């Protein structure tokens, strides 16, 4: 029944099944209610799949992370303070006891971003959208939303 309820929230059948057997069900339910700007499927994939991947890929013990740390991460994401691309890095830093502050992962300010894109285009005229995108995403390393960057590029490069 839990899995069916999760599927109705947009989770894949497999993710819903794994989550329903997980010890993170309570956390998931709470976060879905609390953080309406974050998709339930994304919350579930972080709580289940990303944790497993970090454990396997980086050999880091993520079991010591508490609900408080995950709450802080999803709260910052919900408020647009961080980009979802940096969440794995934040979890790794928390688990490795290297986490200092959410400021390290802050999303670049939109005004600065638009000016930065204009400056890059001025310095390197005639490049393709993909080239500009690569330069900008490389410079900000996950601190900007790729969709916003592309929207600005479409506006500016005509």
Coordinates of C-alpha atoms in Angstrom, one line a residue:
X1 CA 0.0 0.0 0.0
X2 CA 2.9 2.4 0.8
X3 CA 4.4 1.7 -2.6
X4 CA 1.2 2.4 -4.4
X5 CA 0.8 5.7 -2.4
X6 CA 4.4 6.6 -3.5
X7 CA 3.7 5.8 -7.1
X8 CA 0.8 8.3 -7.0
X9 CA 3.3 10.9 -5.9
X10 CA 5.2 10.3 -9.1
X11 CA 7.8 7.8 -8.0
X12 CA 8.7 4.9 -10.4
X13 CA 7.4 1.5 -9.4
X14 CA 11.0 0.3 -8.4
X15 CA 11.8 3.4 -6.4
X16 CA 8.4 3.3 -4.6
X17 CA 9.0 -0.4 -3.7
X18 CA 12.5 0.2 -2.4
X19 CA 11.4 3.3 -0.4
X20 CA 8.4 1.5 1.1
X21 CA 10.8 -1.1 2.6
X22 CA 13.3 1.6 3.7
X23 CA 13.8 3.1 7.1
X24 CA 13.5 6.5 5.5
X25 CA 9.7 6.4 4.9
X26 CA 8.9 8.7 7.8
X27 CA 11.5 11.2 6.7
X28 CA 10.3 11.1 3.1
X29 CA 6.6 11.7 4.1
X30 CA 7.6 14.6 6.3
X31 CA 9.9 16.2 3.6
X32 CA 7.2 15.9 0.9
X33 CA 4.8 17.8 3.0
X34 CA 7.3 20.4 4.2
X35 CA 9.2 21.1 1.0
X36 CA 6.6 21.6 -1.7
X37 CA 9.1 23.0 -4.3
X38 CA 11.1 19.8 -4.4
X39 CA 9.6 16.9 -6.3
X40 CA 8.7 13.8 -4.2
X41 CA 10.6 11.6 -6.7
X42 CA 13.8 13.6 -6.2
X43 CA 13.5 13.4 -2.4
X44 CA 13.0 9.7 -2.6
X45 CA 15.9 9.2 -5.0
X46 CA 18.3 11.1 -2.7
X47 CA 17.1 9.3 0.4
X48 CA 17.4 5.8 -1.2
X49 CA 19.4 5.7 -4.4
X50 CA 21.9 8.5 -3.8
X51 CA 22.7 7.2 -0.3
X52 CA 23.3 3.7 -1.7
X53 CA 25.5 5.1 -4.5
X54 CA 27.6 7.2 -2.2
X55 CA 28.2 4.2 0.1
X56 CA 29.2 2.0 -2.9
X57 CA 31.0 4.4 -5.1
X58 CA 32.9 6.4 -2.5
X59 CA 33.0 3.9 0.4
X60 CA 31.7 6.5 2.8
X61 CA 29.5 5.7 5.8
X62 CA 26.4 7.8 5.2
X63 CA 24.4 5.9 7.9
X64 CA 25.5 8.4 10.5
X65 CA 23.6 11.2 8.8
X66 CA 20.6 12.2 10.7
X67 CA 17.2 13.6 9.7
X68 CA 18.5 17.0 10.7
X69 CA 21.2 17.0 8.0
X70 CA 18.8 15.9 5.3
X71 CA 16.3 18.5 6.5
X72 CA 18.9 21.2 6.1
X73 CA 19.7 20.1 2.6
X74 CA 16.1 19.9 1.4
X75 CA 15.3 23.2 3.1
X76 CA 18.1 25.0 1.2
X77 CA 17.0 23.3 -2.0
X78 CA 13.3 24.2 -1.4
X79 CA 14.3 27.9 -0.8
X80 CA 16.5 28.0 -4.0
X81 CA 19.6 28.6 -2.0
X82 CA 21.4 25.6 -3.6
X83 CA 21.1 23.7 -6.8
X84 CA 20.2 20.0 -6.9
X85 CA 23.4 19.2 -8.6
X86 CA 25.4 19.8 -5.4
X87 CA 23.4 17.6 -3.1
X88 CA 25.7 14.6 -3.5
X89 CA 28.7 16.8 -2.6
X90 CA 26.9 18.1 0.5
X91 CA 26.0 14.6 1.6
X92 CA 29.6 13.4 1.1
X93 CA 30.9 16.4 3.0
X94 CA 28.5 15.8 5.9
X95 CA 29.4 12.1 6.0
X96 CA 33.1 12.8 5.8
X97 CA 32.8 15.5 8.5
X98 CA 34.0 18.1 6.1
X99 CA 30.8 20.1 6.0
X100 CA 31.3 23.7 7.1
X101 CA 28.4 25.7 5.8
X102 CA 25.7 25.7 3.2
X103 CA 27.2 28.9 1.8
X104 CA 29.9 26.9 0.1
X105 CA 27.2 25.4 -2.2
X106 CA 25.1 28.5 -2.6
X107 CA 23.5 29.1 -6.0
X108 CA 25.0 31.9 -7.9
X109 CA 23.0 35.1 -7.9
X110 CA 20.8 35.5 -11.0
X111 CA 21.8 39.2 -11.6
X112 CA 25.5 38.3 -11.5
X113 CA 24.9 35.3 -13.7
X114 CA 23.2 37.3 -16.5
X115 CA 26.1 39.9 -16.4
X116 CA 28.7 37.1 -16.4
X117 CA 27.0 35.4 -19.5
X118 CA 27.0 38.8 -21.4
X119 CA 30.7 39.3 -20.5
X120 CA 31.7 35.8 -21.7
X121 CA 29.8 36.3 -25.0
X122 CA 31.6 39.7 -25.4
X123 CA 35.0 38.2 -24.7
X124 CA 34.4 35.1 -27.0
X125 CA 32.0 36.1 -29.8
X126 CA 30.7 33.6 -32.3
X127 CA 30.8 30.4 -30.2
X128 CA 27.9 28.0 -30.3
X129 CA 25.3 27.8 -27.5
X130 CA 26.8 24.5 -26.4
X131 CA 30.3 26.1 -26.1
X132 CA 29.0 29.0 -24.0
X133 CA 27.0 26.6 -21.9
X134 CA 30.1 24.5 -21.3
X135 CA 32.2 27.6 -20.3
X136 CA 29.5 28.9 -17.9
X137 CA 28.7 25.5 -16.3
X138 CA 32.5 24.8 -15.9
X139 CA 33.0 28.1 -14.2
X140 CA 30.1 27.7 -11.7
X141 CA 30.6 24.0 -11.1
X142 CA 27.0 23.1 -10.2
X143 CA 26.1 26.3 -8.5
X144 CA 23.8 27.4 -11.3
X145 CA 20.7 25.9 -12.7
X146 CA 21.5 24.7 -16.3
X147 CA 17.9 25.6 -17.4
X148 CA 18.3 29.2 -16.3
X149 CA 21.7 29.5 -18.0
X150 CA 20.2 28.2 -21.2
X151 CA 17.2 30.6 -20.9
X152 CA 19.6 33.5 -20.6
X153 CA 21.7 32.3 -23.5
X154 CA 18.7 32.0 -25.7
X155 CA 17.7 35.6 -24.7
X156 CA 21.2 37.0 -25.3
X157 CA 22.5 35.0 -28.3
X158 CA 20.2 35.4 -31.3

